[in-house]
Short mmCIF file of C-alpha atoms in Angstrom, two decimals:
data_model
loop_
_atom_site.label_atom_id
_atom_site.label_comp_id
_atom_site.label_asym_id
_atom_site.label_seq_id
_atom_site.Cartn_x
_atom_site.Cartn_y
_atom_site.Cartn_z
CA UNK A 283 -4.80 23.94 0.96
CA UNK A 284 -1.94 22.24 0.01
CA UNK A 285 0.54 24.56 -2.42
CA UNK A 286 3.75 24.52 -4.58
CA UNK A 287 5.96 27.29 -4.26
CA UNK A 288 5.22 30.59 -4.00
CA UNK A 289 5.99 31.52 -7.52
CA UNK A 290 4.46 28.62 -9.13
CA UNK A 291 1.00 29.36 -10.79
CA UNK A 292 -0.94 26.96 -9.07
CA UNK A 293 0.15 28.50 -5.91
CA UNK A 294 -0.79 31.92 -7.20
CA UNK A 295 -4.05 31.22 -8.51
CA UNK A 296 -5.40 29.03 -5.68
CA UNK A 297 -4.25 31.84 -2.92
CA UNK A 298 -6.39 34.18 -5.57
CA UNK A 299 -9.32 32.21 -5.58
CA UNK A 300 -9.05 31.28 -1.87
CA UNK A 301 -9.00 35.59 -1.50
CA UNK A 302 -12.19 35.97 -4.25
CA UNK A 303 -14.20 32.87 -2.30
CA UNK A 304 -13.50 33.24 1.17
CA UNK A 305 -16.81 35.56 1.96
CA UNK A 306 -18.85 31.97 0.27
CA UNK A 307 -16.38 30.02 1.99
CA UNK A 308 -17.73 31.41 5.41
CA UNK A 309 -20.80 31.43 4.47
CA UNK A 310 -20.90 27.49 4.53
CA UNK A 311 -19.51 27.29 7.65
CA UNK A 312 -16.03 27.10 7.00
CA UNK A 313 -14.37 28.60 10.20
CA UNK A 314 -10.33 27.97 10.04
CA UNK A 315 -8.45 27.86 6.87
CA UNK A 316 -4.44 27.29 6.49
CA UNK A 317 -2.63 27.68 3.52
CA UNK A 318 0.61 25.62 3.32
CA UNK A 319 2.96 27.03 0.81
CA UNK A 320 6.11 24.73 -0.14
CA UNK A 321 8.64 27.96 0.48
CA UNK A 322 10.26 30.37 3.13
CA UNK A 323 7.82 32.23 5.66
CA UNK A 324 9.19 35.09 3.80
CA UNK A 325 7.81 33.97 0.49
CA UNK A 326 4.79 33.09 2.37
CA UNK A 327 4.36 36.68 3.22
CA UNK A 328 5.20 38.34 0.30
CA UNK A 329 2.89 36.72 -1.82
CA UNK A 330 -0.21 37.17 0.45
CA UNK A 331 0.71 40.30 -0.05
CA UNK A 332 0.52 40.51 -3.66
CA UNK A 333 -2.22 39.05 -4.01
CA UNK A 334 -3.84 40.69 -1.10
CA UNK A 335 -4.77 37.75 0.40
CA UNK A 336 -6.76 38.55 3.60
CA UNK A 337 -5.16 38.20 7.27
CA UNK A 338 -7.37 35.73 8.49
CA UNK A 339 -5.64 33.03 6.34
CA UNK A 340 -3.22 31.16 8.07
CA UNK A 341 -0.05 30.23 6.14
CA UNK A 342 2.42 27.82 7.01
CA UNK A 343 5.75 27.55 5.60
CA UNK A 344 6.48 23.96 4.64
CA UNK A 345 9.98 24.83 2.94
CA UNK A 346 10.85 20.88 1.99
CA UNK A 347 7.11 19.87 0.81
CA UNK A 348 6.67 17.14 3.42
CA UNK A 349 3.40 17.90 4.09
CA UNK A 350 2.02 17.57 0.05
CA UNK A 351 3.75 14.26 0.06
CA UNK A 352 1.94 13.06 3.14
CA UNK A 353 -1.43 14.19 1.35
CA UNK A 354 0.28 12.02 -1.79
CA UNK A 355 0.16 15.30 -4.13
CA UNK A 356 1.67 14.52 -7.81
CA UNK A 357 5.51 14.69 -7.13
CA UNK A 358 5.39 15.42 -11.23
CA UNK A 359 7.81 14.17 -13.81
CA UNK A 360 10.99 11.74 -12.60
CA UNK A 361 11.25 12.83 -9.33
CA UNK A 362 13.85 10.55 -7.91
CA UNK A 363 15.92 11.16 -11.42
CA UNK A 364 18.69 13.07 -10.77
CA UNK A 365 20.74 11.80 -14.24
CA UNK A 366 19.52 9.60 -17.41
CA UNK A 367 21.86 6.85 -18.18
CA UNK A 368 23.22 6.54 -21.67
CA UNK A 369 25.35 3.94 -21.40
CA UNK A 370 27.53 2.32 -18.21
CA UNK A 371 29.90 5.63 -18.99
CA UNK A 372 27.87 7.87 -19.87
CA UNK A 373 25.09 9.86 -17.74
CA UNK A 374 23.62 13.00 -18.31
CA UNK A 375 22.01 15.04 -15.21
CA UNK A 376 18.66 15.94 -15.02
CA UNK A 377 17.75 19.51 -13.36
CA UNK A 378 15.06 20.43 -11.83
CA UNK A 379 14.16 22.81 -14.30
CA UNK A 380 14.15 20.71 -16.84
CA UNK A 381 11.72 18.59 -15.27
CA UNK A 382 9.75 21.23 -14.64
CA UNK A 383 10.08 21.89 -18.72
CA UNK A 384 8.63 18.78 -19.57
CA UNK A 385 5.96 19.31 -17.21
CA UNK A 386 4.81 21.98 -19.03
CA UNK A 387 4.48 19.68 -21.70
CA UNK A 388 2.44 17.63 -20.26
CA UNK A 389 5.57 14.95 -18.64
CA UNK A 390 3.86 13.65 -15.23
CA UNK A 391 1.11 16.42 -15.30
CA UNK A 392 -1.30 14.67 -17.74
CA UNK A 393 -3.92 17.83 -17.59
CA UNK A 394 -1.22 20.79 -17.71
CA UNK A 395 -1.80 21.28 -21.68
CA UNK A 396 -5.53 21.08 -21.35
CA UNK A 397 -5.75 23.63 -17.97
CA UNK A 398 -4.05 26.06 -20.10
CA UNK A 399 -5.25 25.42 -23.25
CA UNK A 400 -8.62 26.43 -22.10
CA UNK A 401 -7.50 29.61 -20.46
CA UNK A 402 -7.69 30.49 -24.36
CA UNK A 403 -10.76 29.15 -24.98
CA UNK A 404 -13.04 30.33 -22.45
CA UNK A 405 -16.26 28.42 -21.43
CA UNK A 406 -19.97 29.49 -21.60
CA UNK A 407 -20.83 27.48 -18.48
CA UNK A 408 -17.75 28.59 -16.53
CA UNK A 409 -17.14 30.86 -13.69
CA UNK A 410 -15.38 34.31 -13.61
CA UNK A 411 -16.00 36.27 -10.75
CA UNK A 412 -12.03 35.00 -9.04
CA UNK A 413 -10.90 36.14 -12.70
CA UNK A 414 -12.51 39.37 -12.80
CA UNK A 415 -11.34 40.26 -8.94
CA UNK A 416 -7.58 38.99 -9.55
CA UNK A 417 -7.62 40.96 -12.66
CA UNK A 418 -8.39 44.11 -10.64
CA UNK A 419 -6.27 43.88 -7.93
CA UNK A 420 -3.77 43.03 -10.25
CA UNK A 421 -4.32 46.02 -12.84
CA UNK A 422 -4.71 47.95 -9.10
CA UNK A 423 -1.20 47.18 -8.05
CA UNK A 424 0.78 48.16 -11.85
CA UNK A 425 0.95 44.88 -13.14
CA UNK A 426 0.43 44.15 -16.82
CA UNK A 427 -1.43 43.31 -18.54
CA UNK A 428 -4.10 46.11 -16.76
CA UNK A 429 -6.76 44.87 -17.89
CA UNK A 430 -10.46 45.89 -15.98
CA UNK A 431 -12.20 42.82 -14.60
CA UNK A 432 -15.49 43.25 -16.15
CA UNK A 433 -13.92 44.00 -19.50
CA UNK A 434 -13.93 40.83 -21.34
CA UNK A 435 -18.02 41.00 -20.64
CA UNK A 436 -17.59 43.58 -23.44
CA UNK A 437 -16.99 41.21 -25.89
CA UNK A 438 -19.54 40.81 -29.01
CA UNK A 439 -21.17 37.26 -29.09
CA UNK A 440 -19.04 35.55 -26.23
CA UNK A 441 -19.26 38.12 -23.70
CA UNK A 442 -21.91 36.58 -22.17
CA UNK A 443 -20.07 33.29 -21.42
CA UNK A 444 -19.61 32.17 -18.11
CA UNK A 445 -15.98 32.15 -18.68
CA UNK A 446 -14.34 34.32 -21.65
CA UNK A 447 -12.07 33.71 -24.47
CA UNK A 448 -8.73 34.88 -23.49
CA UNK A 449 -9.81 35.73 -19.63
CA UNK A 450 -8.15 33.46 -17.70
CA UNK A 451 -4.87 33.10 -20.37
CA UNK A 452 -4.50 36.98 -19.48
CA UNK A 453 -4.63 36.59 -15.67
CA UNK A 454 -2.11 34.32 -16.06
CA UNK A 455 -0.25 36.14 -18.22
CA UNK A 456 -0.80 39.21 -15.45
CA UNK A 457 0.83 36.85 -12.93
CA UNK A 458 3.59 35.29 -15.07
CA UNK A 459 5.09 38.63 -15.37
CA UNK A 460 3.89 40.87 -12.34
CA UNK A 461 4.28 38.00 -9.65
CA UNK A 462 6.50 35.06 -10.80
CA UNK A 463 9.32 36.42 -12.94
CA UNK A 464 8.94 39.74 -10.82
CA UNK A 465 9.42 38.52 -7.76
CA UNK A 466 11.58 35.19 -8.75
CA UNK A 467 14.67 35.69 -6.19
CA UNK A 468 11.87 35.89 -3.43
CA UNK A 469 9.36 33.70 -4.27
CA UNK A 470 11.67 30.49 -5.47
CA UNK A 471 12.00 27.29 -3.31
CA UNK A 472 14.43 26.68 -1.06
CA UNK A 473 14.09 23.14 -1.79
CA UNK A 474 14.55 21.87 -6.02
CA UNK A 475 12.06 19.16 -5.05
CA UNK A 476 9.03 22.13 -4.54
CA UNK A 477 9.78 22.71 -7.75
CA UNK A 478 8.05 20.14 -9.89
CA UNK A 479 5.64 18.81 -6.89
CA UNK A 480 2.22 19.67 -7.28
CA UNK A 481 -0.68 20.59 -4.56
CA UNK A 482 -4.30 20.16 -3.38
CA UNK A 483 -6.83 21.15 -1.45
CA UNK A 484 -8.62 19.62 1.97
CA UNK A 485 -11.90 20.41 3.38
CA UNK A 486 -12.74 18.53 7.04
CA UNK A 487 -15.49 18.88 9.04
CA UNK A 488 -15.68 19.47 12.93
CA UNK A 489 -14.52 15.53 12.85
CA UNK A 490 -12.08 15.84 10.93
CA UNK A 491 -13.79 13.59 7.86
CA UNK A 492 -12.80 14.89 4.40
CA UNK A 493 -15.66 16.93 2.92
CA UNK A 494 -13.67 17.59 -0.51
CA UNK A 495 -10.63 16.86 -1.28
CA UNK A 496 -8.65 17.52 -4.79
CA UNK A 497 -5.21 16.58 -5.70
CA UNK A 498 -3.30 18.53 -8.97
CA UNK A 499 -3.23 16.86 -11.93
CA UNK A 500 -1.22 19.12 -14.04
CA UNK A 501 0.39 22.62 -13.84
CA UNK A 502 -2.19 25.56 -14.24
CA UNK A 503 -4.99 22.43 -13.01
CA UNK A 504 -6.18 23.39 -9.55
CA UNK A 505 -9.32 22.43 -7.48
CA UNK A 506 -12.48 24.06 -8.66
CA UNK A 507 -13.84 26.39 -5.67
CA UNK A 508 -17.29 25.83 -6.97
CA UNK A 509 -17.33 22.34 -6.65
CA UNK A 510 -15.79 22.49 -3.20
CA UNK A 511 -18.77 25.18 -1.74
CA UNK A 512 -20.91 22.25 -3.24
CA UNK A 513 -19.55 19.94 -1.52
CA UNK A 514 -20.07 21.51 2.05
#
């Protein structure tokens, strides 16, 4: 896998799945995986740990990104914009964070408002079981929302979907607040560019030839871990 930084949500969620999946991962033969998280080792660290992601995942600290660009992961919106010109005397900077603002809108991460607008939704033929298992260890280590895993199955009428109204918006709510804004002065690149740049995931056989491979299209858009076990 191929992450943002640390306290991004894409990062979060795929080292979450990665944790909920591995036993299925194995199961299909999959006998190394690395993890390579745009941030410090010590960001790297700390948020395996928070998400109790298990020791057998390697993570590599790739502090400037330059291994997401070499995959050719969305950079996101204007990134080599540093200013907007007005006029020949007049130019405004650009930060990263507001980059990373209009990202959210949907600037260079065409699939960011869709990801999270169906986090509200739900979806019958979705999948839950990573939800249900982040919720928990979240709830399990104080952060809020604590909200049981198997709780939104207790829902009239949609409780039986594959993926519930509301499940998925209140993970990520869980993580906003107990991991990201939490733990910012930890988790936060090193380097402005991790900021906006996306990730992806990789899946090679013995030979090295790609099995699966997914590139982000949008904040809160990462690679779906059922189609990968498909796929191998």
């Amino acid at each position: 896998m191929l992450g943002t930084y640390p306290a991004d949500f894409n990062m979060i969620e795929y080292t979450q799945r990665l944790t909920h999946y591995l036993p299925a991962l194995k199961e299909k033969g999959v006998s190394r995986v690395l993890c390579t998280v745009n941030g410090k080792a010590s960001s790297c660290s700390l948020l395996a740990e928070l998400v109790g992601l298990p020791a057998e995942v390697e993570l590599i600290a790739d502090e400037a990104g330059d291994a997401g660009r070499a995959f050719g992961v969305s950079r996101g919106w204007l990134p080599d914009t540093d200013e907007f010109e007005v006029n020949e005397d007049v130019k405004v900077p650009i930060s990263p964070y507001a980059k990373l603002f209009g990202m959210l809108l949907g600037l260079g991460a065409g699939n960011t408002l869709p990801s999270v607008i169906t986090g509200y939704l739900g979806n019958p033929y979705g999948e839950a079981g990573w939800i249900q298992s982040s919720l928990d260890q979240g709830s399990g280590a104080g952060r809020w929302p604590a909200v049981p895993g198997d709780e939104f199955e207790n829902l009239p009428v949609v409780g039986s979907w594959g993926r519930r109204p509301l499940e998925l918006a209140t993970l990520r709510l869980q993580n906003m607040i107990g991991i990201s804004i939490a733990n910012w002065q930890q988790l936060q690149p090193s380097d402005d560019r991790c900021l906006t740049q996306l990730g992806g995931l990789l899946a090679v056989d013995a030979d090295g030839r790609p099995l699966y491979q997914w590139r982000d299209n949008g904040i809160c858009a990462t690679a779906d871990f059922e189609a990968l076990l498909r796929a191998l």
